[in-house]
Amino acid sequence: MAPPRNVVKIAVQMPDAIPQLIQLDQAKPLAAVLKEVCDAWSLVHAGSYALQFADGHRRYITENDLEAERLLGGLQSGSRERRRETLQHLVSLAPDVTFAQEVISRDGLQRLGTIIEDGDDLGEVLTLALRAFLELMEHGMVSWETLSIPFVRKVVCYVNMNLMDAWVQPLALRLLESVTLSSPALGQLVKSEVPLDRLLVHLQVMNQQLQTKAMALLTALLQGASPTERKHMLDYLWQRNLRQFIYKNIIHSAAPLGDEMAHHLYVLQALTLGLLEPRMRTPLDPYSQEQREQLQALRQAAFESEGESLGSGLSADRRRSLCAREFRKLGFSNSNPAQDLERVPPGLLALDNMLYFSRHAPSAYSRFVLENSSREDKHECPFARSSIQLTVLLCELLRVGEPCSETAQDFSPMFFGQDQSFHELFCVSIQLLNKTWKEMRATQEDFDKVMQVVREQLARTLALKPSSLELFRTKVNALPYGEVLRLRQTERLHQEGTLAPPILELREKLKPELMGLIRQQRLLRLCEGTLFHKISSRRRQDKLWFCCLSPNHKVLQYGDVEEGASPPTLESLPEQLPVADIKALLTGKDCPHVREKGSGKQNKDLYELAFSVSYDHGEAEAYLNFIAPSKREFHLWTDGLSALLGSPMGSEQTRLDLEQLLTMETKLRLLELENVPIPEQPPPIPPPPTNFNFCYDCSIAES
């Protein structure tokens, strides 16, 4: 007879004692189990003992954790060697939530803080103390705002010191980043105590971990600053050649760029482009003398030769009439150009772009305006109208003014390879627009169609992440209107849905077989496993964990891994979750680890990548939470888990894969019918013959 499901056999061992093999009844109170184990070894005071996993993370099973008290006592030892060993043990156990709760409840953070503040040992002991402190704080049981000012200042001292252990400063920078993101008051203290020049020094050290943590603190300080302060800080950083250093020594470094550094470069790019938002949101003021002079300079650069005076020999009315006509030639819709620039966005940012183009590419500017002035009116490409719309388009593609995502990594290397990157990108794009206008032989009525093609050209090229502006120019000019049409037609054929009824019927018959193929692929992907990031509610973290499905599809195995390490083997993963115990699959805002987050735009991508599985853990319901590294991985895992639970696979990726397989299989089945028209209705069945007196006698051999 099989034992009950809640009874399992486990081995229990203790130093200097013979191991026991016991039948553990999971329904029995833990204290009773401990009493039985202690009685077998003739141990008294069973409440002084705890069960601990012997492998993996060596986590404790009991909530009454006296090991925490023993370790905290070791922190106060006068022996440096004992404190070092105690801290090593504490670091290994700190990820355990139960153990961390016991340590924190016994003032463990205060004792670690004392070691960090004293700074008696600036080597391994300080490194271990910082690691243990960070691990405990990451559980979110204690707010970063509770840290004392002297403690923060001491950590700042470690960041500002010249001669420091290579492991201490990355940990100190990581701690200050968390403080800055979580506490505005302490963030101001960090900003005032850590000079930007000091962070620049850390960035120039050829230590990738130190560079990453210094960049993390830098972006945290920029995010916490006011718009005015942020502009001054970025101006100073650019003056100190930070952009050139990032481009040459980080982006084009021999070592591969880590995910965390890619995220911080994305944040830095977004914050820098965000400086354009005030100009984008500000309409032109028709009463501003400076802005009127800028408009006149734009007109004069196109229509007046050097030294020529517009007003000589002309009356005021004649001069106004001439100016209005020239502004119309420039492509303004109104005789008063201020009315065109009252729209926000792009507001004054469009005027800035036009002025930049006229001053930094004067020959291209004059050629654009004069070339279109000589065309027929209906074939003119209006420079001003195009510039205004193109500025809006670039702001949308580069997400100017949008809040930073918590996980995005899609920065553009080209941005760090060029001063005034937004204006330079506009200069390339406006010339592309004129080229596309001519290729399409467009008229004024085709303006919106041209802008759609230009959007596609720019979006496709930006997606390639060119490393320089010149490479962007080369690639975007290699994507003419004809190539865009070809790509559109190819994509339309791949996604074609208007098919004849016989083909639709064939596709329906093929679907079950192909869905089985997709299901098999999803399960194989789960067996291969994936590295997932751990992301807290406060900030983006660099911790990784690995999860995979066992080959027999019965168990999910998972465990933490170090960054840069190869995927672990199944045998080395300490945690297991039987598929039979999984109750439901949750996605998006239904997941417990993102449910408490706000509903801002910055969290939208987090919702789209989050999923959880719920399972029974004793009498309570527990969750295994995931943040997928990409949208594709999200679809693959949610499909695979749905297949394991017997639910339909309804992701967008499944739909695309099924459509692709159906298209390929249908084309293969109909290969011999190429160029043969398929009727909408099946041909009529001919009437039966008048008699059935005919057959073929197979026994008669052919002569």
XYZ file of C-alpha atoms in Angstrom:
703
model
C 0.000 0.000 0.000
C 1.379 3.383 -0.995
C 2.063 5.851 1.860
C -0.070 9.011 2.093
C 1.035 11.899 -0.129
C 1.878 14.104 2.862
C 4.384 11.567 4.243
C 7.894 11.680 2.781
C 11.150 10.006 3.721
C 14.029 12.325 4.582
C 17.510 11.881 6.011
C 18.508 13.939 9.053
C 22.125 14.294 10.082
C 24.013 16.003 12.897
C 27.759 16.296 13.557
C 29.119 13.416 15.644
C 25.852 11.471 15.412
C 24.511 8.605 13.316
C 22.164 9.968 10.555
C 18.490 9.122 10.777
C 16.090 8.144 7.996
C 12.657 9.270 9.133
C 9.159 9.390 7.683
C 8.183 13.040 7.848
C 4.455 13.667 8.178
C 4.040 17.145 6.698
C 0.703 17.550 8.455
C 2.362 17.150 11.882
C 3.544 20.302 13.730
C 7.200 21.040 13.178
C 7.878 21.151 16.911
C 6.631 17.530 17.248
C 8.929 16.412 14.411
C 11.913 18.104 16.092
C 11.012 16.424 19.396
C 11.022 12.974 17.764
C 14.368 13.608 16.066
C 15.944 14.892 19.284
C 14.569 11.951 21.280
C 16.216 9.529 18.865
C 19.577 11.162 19.629
C 18.752 11.579 23.364
C 18.932 15.355 23.093
C 17.146 17.588 25.586
C 15.658 21.032 24.906
C 14.324 20.232 21.427
C 13.261 23.876 21.040
C 16.926 24.858 20.811
C 17.380 22.957 17.531
C 16.316 23.665 13.969
C 16.131 21.773 10.675
C 18.308 23.074 7.849
C 18.674 21.950 4.239
C 22.053 20.221 3.823
C 22.577 21.357 0.208
C 21.711 24.302 -1.992
C 21.283 27.530 -0.014
C 21.188 25.688 3.346
C 17.959 27.400 4.317
C 16.303 26.816 7.683
C 12.892 25.210 7.915
C 11.918 26.435 11.361
C 10.806 29.930 12.259
C 12.390 29.718 15.731
C 15.931 30.311 14.510
C 18.512 30.261 17.310
C 21.269 30.064 14.698
C 20.650 33.769 14.050
C 21.408 34.582 17.687
C 24.595 32.530 17.580
C 25.829 34.291 14.444
C 25.010 37.737 15.777
C 26.969 36.897 18.896
C 29.922 36.024 16.677
C 29.815 39.515 15.145
C 30.784 40.986 18.514
C 33.748 38.680 18.944
C 37.124 40.316 19.498
C 38.730 37.785 17.150
C 39.015 39.083 13.592
C 39.087 35.534 12.197
C 35.876 34.549 13.996
C 34.108 37.701 12.801
C 35.208 36.945 9.251
C 33.895 33.362 9.429
C 30.655 34.561 11.038
C 30.127 37.148 8.294
C 30.799 34.544 5.579
C 28.145 32.286 7.119
C 25.763 35.227 7.477
C 26.181 36.180 3.809
C 25.397 32.618 2.707
C 22.233 32.464 4.850
C 20.954 36.034 4.345
C 18.929 35.215 1.163
C 16.693 32.969 3.308
C 13.658 35.123 4.175
C 12.976 33.308 7.457
C 16.563 33.605 8.592
C 16.723 37.265 7.510
C 13.596 38.022 9.508
C 15.169 36.511 12.624
C 18.412 38.452 12.145
C 16.613 41.745 11.603
C 14.345 41.200 14.605
C 17.460 40.706 16.755
C 18.995 44.065 15.685
C 21.273 42.362 13.190
C 21.249 45.360 10.850
C 22.385 47.636 13.677
C 25.286 45.307 14.511
C 26.339 45.142 10.864
C 25.983 48.922 10.652
C 28.353 49.287 13.623
C 31.001 47.191 11.833
C 30.577 49.290 8.679
C 30.707 52.592 10.575
C 33.740 51.609 12.662
C 35.713 50.655 9.564
C 38.414 48.934 11.626
C 39.102 46.526 8.774
C 38.875 47.950 5.249
C 39.419 44.573 3.610
C 37.473 41.309 3.639
C 35.555 41.942 6.877
C 34.145 45.247 5.568
C 33.331 43.612 2.224
C 31.402 40.792 3.912
C 29.607 43.224 6.238
C 28.433 45.329 3.284
C 27.283 42.230 1.382
C 25.360 40.912 4.380
C 23.789 44.322 5.001
C 22.665 44.620 1.371
C 21.279 41.070 1.294
C 19.179 41.718 4.406
C 17.933 45.091 3.162
C 16.886 43.625 -0.185
C 14.121 41.636 1.531
C 12.255 44.937 2.010
C 11.508 44.407 5.681
C 13.258 47.651 6.649
C 13.003 50.941 4.762
C 16.164 52.555 3.411
C 14.892 55.823 4.861
C 15.629 54.531 8.387
C 19.397 54.609 7.819
C 21.219 57.186 9.904
C 23.079 60.143 8.414
C 26.435 59.151 10.028
C 26.088 55.659 8.518
C 25.433 57.054 5.016
C 28.324 59.494 5.377
C 30.649 56.646 6.335
C 29.651 54.683 3.243
C 30.232 57.853 1.210
C 33.749 58.000 2.676
C 34.436 54.508 1.319
C 33.338 55.684 -2.135
C 35.512 58.797 -1.973
C 38.668 57.085 -0.674
C 41.483 56.592 -3.173
C 43.088 53.419 -1.805
C 40.305 50.963 -1.134
C 39.699 47.252 -1.524
C 38.445 46.437 -5.046
C 35.346 44.721 -3.625
C 34.364 47.396 -1.112
C 33.672 50.319 -3.442
C 31.226 48.487 -5.781
C 29.232 47.388 -2.736
C 29.320 50.897 -1.246
C 28.168 52.379 -4.571
C 25.357 49.821 -4.761
C 24.230 50.730 -1.243
C 24.244 54.467 -2.039
C 22.264 53.811 -5.225
C 19.522 52.103 -3.198
C 19.542 54.939 -0.671
C 19.277 57.567 -3.428
C 16.396 55.842 -5.195
C 14.448 55.138 -2.001
C 14.954 58.238 0.163
C 14.860 61.781 -1.302
C 16.341 63.278 1.877
C 19.266 60.864 2.068
C 19.595 61.120 -1.715
C 20.308 64.845 -1.337
C 22.959 63.985 1.238
C 24.595 61.522 -1.157
C 24.459 64.105 -3.944
C 26.172 66.729 -1.816
C 28.813 64.342 -0.434
C 29.748 62.384 -3.602
C 31.296 64.707 -6.227
C 30.565 63.967 -9.857
C 34.307 63.998 -10.468
C 34.653 61.070 -8.068
C 32.133 59.029 -10.032
C 33.993 59.911 -13.224
C 37.173 58.527 -11.640
C 35.392 55.250 -10.855
C 34.050 55.063 -14.403
C 37.563 55.365 -15.796
C 38.864 52.405 -13.780
C 39.103 49.310 -15.966
C 36.935 47.300 -13.584
C 33.607 46.446 -15.164
C 31.799 45.879 -11.864
C 33.023 49.188 -10.444
C 32.067 50.982 -13.677
C 28.576 49.478 -13.582
C 27.912 50.449 -9.960
C 29.321 53.956 -10.508
C 27.031 54.390 -13.532
C 24.114 53.083 -11.451
C 24.693 55.705 -8.741
C 25.181 58.414 -11.363
C 21.842 57.675 -13.049
C 20.147 57.444 -9.632
C 21.460 60.921 -8.725
C 20.276 62.289 -12.073
C 16.823 60.769 -11.628
C 16.499 62.289 -8.161
C 17.572 65.779 -9.279
C 15.218 68.573 -10.333
C 15.105 69.398 -14.086
C 17.351 72.437 -13.593
C 19.856 70.533 -11.475
C 19.802 67.636 -13.927
C 20.634 69.971 -16.818
C 23.579 71.490 -14.916
C 24.840 68.033 -13.951
C 24.618 66.673 -17.499
C 26.248 69.790 -18.953
C 29.140 69.345 -16.530
C 29.474 65.629 -17.337
C 29.521 66.332 -21.060
C 32.168 69.026 -20.530
C 34.278 66.424 -18.725
C 34.058 64.210 -21.844
C 31.863 61.530 -20.257
C 30.126 60.905 -23.580
C 33.388 60.238 -25.411
C 34.608 57.948 -22.625
C 31.386 55.904 -22.632
C 31.512 55.563 -26.412
C 35.167 54.484 -26.611
C 35.814 52.608 -23.365
C 32.436 51.116 -22.379
C 30.320 50.611 -25.505
C 33.311 49.598 -27.636
C 35.161 47.812 -24.854
C 36.624 44.381 -25.519
C 34.495 42.950 -22.699
C 30.806 42.365 -23.521
C 28.355 44.944 -22.196
C 26.355 43.579 -19.256
C 22.587 43.882 -18.982
C 22.801 46.211 -16.000
C 25.203 48.606 -17.728
C 22.986 48.551 -20.849
C 20.031 49.551 -18.676
C 21.918 52.445 -17.089
C 23.093 53.686 -20.499
C 19.451 53.607 -21.606
C 18.493 55.671 -18.524
C 21.293 58.161 -19.191
C 20.165 58.504 -22.808
C 16.526 58.973 -21.787
C 17.406 61.613 -19.164
C 19.582 63.516 -21.627
C 16.893 63.494 -24.309
C 14.449 64.550 -21.596
C 16.229 67.919 -21.478
C 14.539 68.660 -24.815
C 11.068 68.302 -23.320
C 10.683 71.940 -22.110
C 11.410 73.229 -25.627
C 9.085 70.577 -27.075
C 6.259 71.699 -24.752
C 6.751 75.450 -25.267
C 4.937 77.151 -28.165
C 6.512 80.057 -30.029
C 5.787 83.436 -28.471
C 4.869 85.898 -31.256
C 5.855 88.801 -28.966
C 9.378 87.500 -28.281
C 11.974 89.598 -30.063
C 14.551 86.809 -29.889
C 12.250 84.255 -31.524
C 11.229 86.711 -34.257
C 14.896 87.302 -35.017
C 15.495 83.538 -35.221
C 12.706 83.204 -37.790
C 14.151 86.061 -39.809
C 17.602 84.440 -39.658
C 16.078 81.227 -40.993
C 14.519 83.115 -43.908
C 17.612 85.173 -44.662
C 19.858 82.078 -44.719
C 17.715 80.687 -47.530
C 16.884 83.730 -49.649
C 19.369 86.543 -49.016
C 22.969 86.539 -50.083
C 25.671 87.700 -47.715
C 25.642 91.448 -47.157
C 22.386 91.977 -48.989
C 19.887 94.161 -47.165
C 16.223 93.371 -47.540
C 15.006 96.791 -46.646
C 16.971 98.872 -49.132
C 14.679 100.699 -51.494
C 11.451 98.952 -50.427
C 8.442 100.319 -48.627
C 7.257 98.703 -45.379
C 4.223 97.105 -47.049
C 6.340 95.779 -49.895
C 8.881 94.415 -47.417
C 6.160 92.641 -45.398
C 4.677 91.158 -48.572
C 8.062 89.871 -49.693
C 8.777 88.343 -46.290
C 5.384 86.585 -46.234
C 6.011 85.145 -49.710
C 9.453 83.873 -48.726
C 8.119 82.284 -45.560
C 5.584 80.434 -47.694
C 8.424 79.261 -49.955
C 10.111 77.950 -46.835
C 7.082 75.736 -46.338
C 5.153 77.537 -43.613
C 1.409 77.092 -43.967
C 0.656 80.630 -42.766
C 2.090 83.952 -43.851
C 2.834 84.480 -40.163
C 5.155 81.541 -39.311
C 4.515 81.957 -35.581
C 1.102 80.349 -36.077
C 2.720 77.131 -37.390
C 4.960 76.868 -34.333
C 2.195 77.344 -31.783
C 1.517 73.594 -31.916
C 2.959 71.542 -29.050
C 4.643 69.223 -29.457
C 7.039 70.074 -31.130
C 6.863 73.764 -30.129
C 10.209 75.568 -30.122
C 12.119 72.308 -30.618
C 11.156 72.360 -34.305
C 12.558 75.912 -34.629
C 15.758 74.780 -32.897
C 16.128 71.933 -35.388
C 15.587 74.172 -38.405
C 18.098 76.742 -37.133
C 20.649 74.022 -36.375
C 20.269 72.611 -39.890
C 20.627 76.044 -41.515
C 23.752 76.898 -39.477
C 25.590 73.570 -39.427
C 24.669 72.349 -42.922
C 24.134 75.627 -44.816
C 24.748 74.173 -48.286
C 22.311 71.293 -47.721
C 19.774 73.753 -46.282
C 20.018 76.140 -49.239
C 19.873 73.257 -51.700
C 16.739 71.848 -50.033
C 14.885 75.184 -50.108
C 15.976 76.353 -53.562
C 15.443 72.936 -55.152
C 11.853 72.836 -53.963
C 11.261 76.490 -54.830
C 12.006 75.678 -58.470
C 9.485 72.840 -58.645
C 5.830 73.105 -59.487
C 3.770 74.224 -56.518
C 2.057 70.870 -56.100
C 5.407 68.987 -56.111
C 7.141 71.213 -53.574
C 8.368 69.501 -50.413
C 7.530 72.115 -47.731
C 10.636 72.487 -45.561
C 8.988 74.074 -42.499
C 5.967 71.782 -42.446
C 8.233 68.762 -42.961
C 10.563 69.917 -40.176
C 7.716 70.386 -37.721
C 6.236 66.967 -38.452
C 9.647 65.299 -38.523
C 10.494 66.724 -35.095
C 7.283 65.203 -33.717
C 8.200 61.898 -35.360
C 11.720 61.848 -33.866
C 10.350 62.682 -30.409
C 7.973 59.713 -30.678
C 10.638 57.292 -31.924
C 13.154 58.363 -29.257
C 10.448 58.679 -26.557
C 11.419 62.196 -25.577
C 9.664 63.193 -22.362
C 8.514 59.688 -21.454
C 9.465 58.300 -18.002
C 12.330 55.817 -17.832
C 11.513 52.125 -17.842
C 12.769 49.999 -14.935
C 14.080 47.219 -17.163
C 14.637 48.570 -20.697
C 18.088 48.231 -22.265
C 17.455 49.597 -25.769
C 19.897 52.493 -25.810
C 21.368 53.693 -29.095
C 25.197 53.587 -29.323
C 24.950 56.368 -31.917
C 23.656 58.714 -29.205
C 26.993 58.545 -27.353
C 29.056 58.880 -30.522
C 27.917 62.390 -31.405
C 27.485 65.790 -29.764
C 24.024 67.307 -30.273
C 22.836 63.866 -31.366
C 19.141 64.801 -31.638
C 19.812 67.809 -33.899
C 22.339 65.846 -35.958
C 19.804 63.055 -36.388
C 17.303 65.648 -37.584
C 19.781 66.911 -40.202
C 20.131 63.406 -41.632
C 16.387 62.744 -41.437
C 15.259 65.950 -43.177
C 17.528 65.165 -46.122
C 16.155 61.617 -46.159
C 12.630 63.051 -46.261
C 13.488 65.190 -49.297
C 15.057 62.159 -51.023
C 12.004 59.999 -50.298
C 9.684 62.800 -51.495
C 11.426 62.775 -54.861
C 11.438 58.958 -55.092
C 7.698 58.889 -54.458
C 7.105 61.821 -56.863
C 4.874 63.121 -54.143
C 2.503 66.086 -54.205
C 1.154 68.142 -51.327
C -1.737 65.671 -50.971
C 0.777 62.841 -50.378
C 2.444 64.525 -47.392
C 1.066 62.077 -44.803
C 2.017 59.083 -46.964
C 5.578 60.355 -47.246
C 5.779 60.820 -43.478
C 4.588 57.231 -42.956
C 7.356 55.944 -45.235
C 9.970 58.111 -43.484
C 8.775 56.839 -40.107
C 9.247 53.285 -41.326
C 12.701 54.060 -42.735
C 13.844 55.676 -39.483
C 12.302 53.029 -37.218
C 13.817 50.131 -39.170
C 17.260 51.759 -39.166
C 17.179 52.722 -35.479
C 16.233 49.138 -34.649
C 19.566 48.035 -36.164
C 21.361 50.136 -33.470
C 24.022 51.687 -35.727
C 27.151 52.581 -33.793
C 27.662 56.014 -35.370
C 25.766 58.754 -37.161
C 27.631 58.045 -40.389
C 26.651 54.385 -40.241
C 23.048 55.453 -39.580
C 23.199 57.748 -42.633
C 24.549 54.916 -44.780
C 21.959 52.392 -43.648
C 18.950 54.703 -43.872
C 19.932 55.855 -47.365
C 20.227 52.191 -48.370
C 16.523 51.812 -47.570
C 14.817 53.697 -50.428
C 11.098 53.860 -51.064
C 11.224 50.852 -53.409
C 12.844 48.698 -50.729
C 10.243 49.793 -48.173
C 7.496 48.732 -50.592
C 9.185 45.362 -51.084
C 9.452 44.794 -47.336
C 5.819 45.782 -46.851
C 4.695 43.388 -49.573
C 6.749 40.555 -48.087
C 5.279 41.132 -44.644
C 1.787 41.364 -46.074
C 2.218 38.016 -47.852
C 3.409 36.430 -44.626
C 0.389 37.758 -42.769
C -2.151 37.361 -45.531
C -5.568 36.450 -44.214
C -7.806 36.686 -47.312
C -7.711 33.084 -48.544
C -10.077 30.944 -50.555
C -12.536 28.719 -48.607
C -10.822 25.445 -49.668
C -7.514 26.743 -48.290
C -9.191 27.876 -45.082
C -10.636 24.382 -44.715
C -7.206 22.864 -45.293
C -5.689 25.183 -42.677
C -8.300 24.136 -40.119
C -7.419 20.473 -40.696
C -3.710 21.220 -40.266
C -4.111 23.208 -37.050
C -4.272 20.321 -34.500
C -1.074 18.739 -35.793
C 0.780 22.055 -35.881
C -0.455 23.067 -32.433
C 0.988 19.806 -31.160
C 4.294 20.719 -32.779
C 4.245 24.155 -31.097
C 3.401 22.554 -27.754
C 6.346 20.193 -28.143
C 8.667 23.114 -28.919
C 7.455 25.084 -25.890
C 8.085 22.170 -23.550
C 11.549 21.626 -25.020
C 12.280 25.312 -24.376
C 11.223 24.923 -20.744
C 13.526 21.907 -20.458
C 16.432 24.010 -21.735
C 15.743 26.550 -18.982
C 16.111 30.353 -18.766
C 17.979 32.874 -16.637
C 15.590 35.301 -14.935
C 16.302 38.616 -13.206
C 15.158 39.319 -9.668
C 13.538 42.761 -9.630
C 12.431 44.428 -6.408
C 9.781 47.128 -5.980
C 12.472 49.721 -5.326
C 15.037 49.297 -8.028
C 16.444 47.097 -10.725
C 18.702 44.369 -9.358
C 21.448 42.339 -10.964
C 20.656 39.007 -9.284
C 19.891 36.033 -11.506
C 18.137 32.722 -10.994
C 17.668 29.771 -13.308
C 14.563 27.677 -13.847
C 13.932 24.684 -16.083
C 11.550 21.764 -16.557
C 12.728 18.238 -15.893
C 13.003 15.940 -18.959
C 9.977 13.933 -17.805
C 7.895 17.161 -17.600
C 6.953 16.480 -13.987
C 9.061 18.941 -11.958
C 10.156 22.590 -12.232
C 13.701 22.908 -10.883
C 15.223 26.275 -9.978
C 17.903 28.071 -7.981
C 20.068 31.203 -7.832
C 23.119 31.573 -10.098
C 25.982 34.057 -10.292
C 26.089 36.591 -13.137
C 28.315 35.404 -15.962
C 28.202 31.754 -14.880
C 27.175 29.026 -17.323
C 23.659 27.555 -16.972
C 23.622 25.062 -14.085
C 22.883 21.370 -14.406
C 19.641 19.843 -13.172
C 21.459 18.122 -10.316
C 22.843 21.431 -8.984
C 19.465 23.179 -8.733
C 18.339 22.993 -5.103
C 14.634 23.851 -5.391
C 11.855 21.770 -6.934
C 8.180 22.370 -7.647
C 6.125 19.395 -8.847
C 3.952 20.277 -11.832
C 1.111 18.362 -10.210
C 1.102 20.884 -7.333
C 0.669 23.915 -9.614
C -2.832 25.347 -9.310
C -2.883 28.286 -11.713
C -0.838 30.540 -13.981
C -1.058 34.306 -13.354
C 0.178 37.071 -15.662
C 0.501 40.851 -15.641
C -1.116 42.820 -12.831
C -2.551 39.635 -11.295
C 0.950 38.584 -10.216
C 1.654 39.178 -6.512
C 5.166 40.570 -7.118
C 3.906 43.463 -9.289
C 0.468 43.952 -7.748
C 1.713 46.624 -5.345
C 3.419 48.713 -8.018
C 1.978 51.937 -9.369
C 0.182 52.204 -12.653
C 2.595 54.628 -14.338
C 3.994 54.182 -17.803
C 7.359 53.109 -16.363
C 5.735 49.946 -14.981
C 3.895 48.962 -18.139
C 6.784 46.888 -19.496
C 7.175 45.191 -16.098
C 3.521 44.123 -16.169
C 3.984 42.760 -19.674
C 6.898 40.523 -18.610
C 5.596 39.302 -15.238
C 4.031 35.893 -14.605
C 3.607 33.606 -11.584
C 2.494 30.080 -10.779
C 0.509 29.412 -7.627
C 0.848 26.169 -5.706
C -0.054 24.689 -2.350
C 2.602 25.092 0.321
C 1.223 23.338 3.350
C -2.076 24.976 4.195
C -1.142 28.301 2.564
C -0.986 29.255 -1.069
C 2.511 30.125 -2.344
C 3.790 31.644 -5.564
C 6.820 31.204 -7.791
C 7.321 34.598 -9.427
C 9.027 35.352 -12.741
C 10.124 38.465 -14.669
C 10.870 37.315 -18.226
C 14.033 38.755 -19.837
C 12.125 39.482 -23.044
C 8.625 39.407 -24.496
C 9.483 36.287 -26.497
C 10.635 34.411 -23.382
C 7.431 35.531 -21.635
C 5.330 33.980 -24.405
C 7.391 30.771 -24.519
C 7.173 30.208 -20.761
C 3.507 31.102 -20.368
C 2.663 28.849 -23.320
C 4.735 25.998 -21.895
C 3.196 26.323 -18.440
C -0.293 26.522 -19.970
C 0.424 23.334 -21.905
C 1.550 21.599 -18.703
C -1.661 22.682 -16.977
C -3.810 21.534 -19.889
C -4.861 25.071 -20.782
C -4.864 26.526 -24.309
C -1.746 28.372 -25.457
C -3.119 31.807 -26.271
C -0.041 34.018 -26.560
C 0.721 36.320 -29.439
C 3.850 34.271 -30.184
C 1.758 31.120 -30.550
C -0.511 32.891 -32.995
C 2.479 34.067 -35.046
C 4.173 30.666 -34.968
C 0.956 28.903 -35.942
C 0.389 31.344 -38.784
C 3.923 30.850 -40.055
C 3.681 27.057 -39.884
C 0.251 27.077 -41.521
C 1.531 29.275 -44.338
C 4.566 27.055 -44.949
C 2.616 23.808 -44.755
C -0.162 25.137 -46.981
C 2.343 26.273 -49.603
C 4.016 22.870 -49.549
C 0.685 21.075 -49.944
C -0.308 23.368 -52.830
C 3.112 23.436 -54.508
C 1.862 21.553 -57.579
C -1.065 23.987 -57.927
C 1.140 27.038 -58.405
C -0.475 29.544 -60.805
C -3.607 27.374 -60.889
C -6.686 29.357 -59.828
C -8.541 27.751 -56.946
C -12.307 28.202 -57.248
C -14.335 29.666 -54.411
C -16.799 26.761 -54.605
C -16.016 23.088 -55.250
C -16.911 21.869 -58.753
C -20.344 20.221 -59.052
C -20.542 16.456 -58.736
C -21.489 14.966 -62.120
C -24.673 12.875 -62.322
C -24.263 9.113 -61.887
C -23.947 6.935 -65.045
C -26.989 5.276 -66.537
C -25.717 1.827 -65.515
C -22.865 0.331 -63.576
C -22.077 -2.527 -65.950
C -18.386 -1.823 -66.156
C -15.329 -3.069 -64.337
C -11.693 -3.880 -64.829
C -10.647 -7.500 -64.631
C -7.244 -7.470 -62.966
C -6.730 -11.205 -63.599
C -6.377 -10.679 -67.331
C -2.767 -10.038 -68.156
C -2.036 -7.360 -70.643
C -0.815 -8.682 -73.921
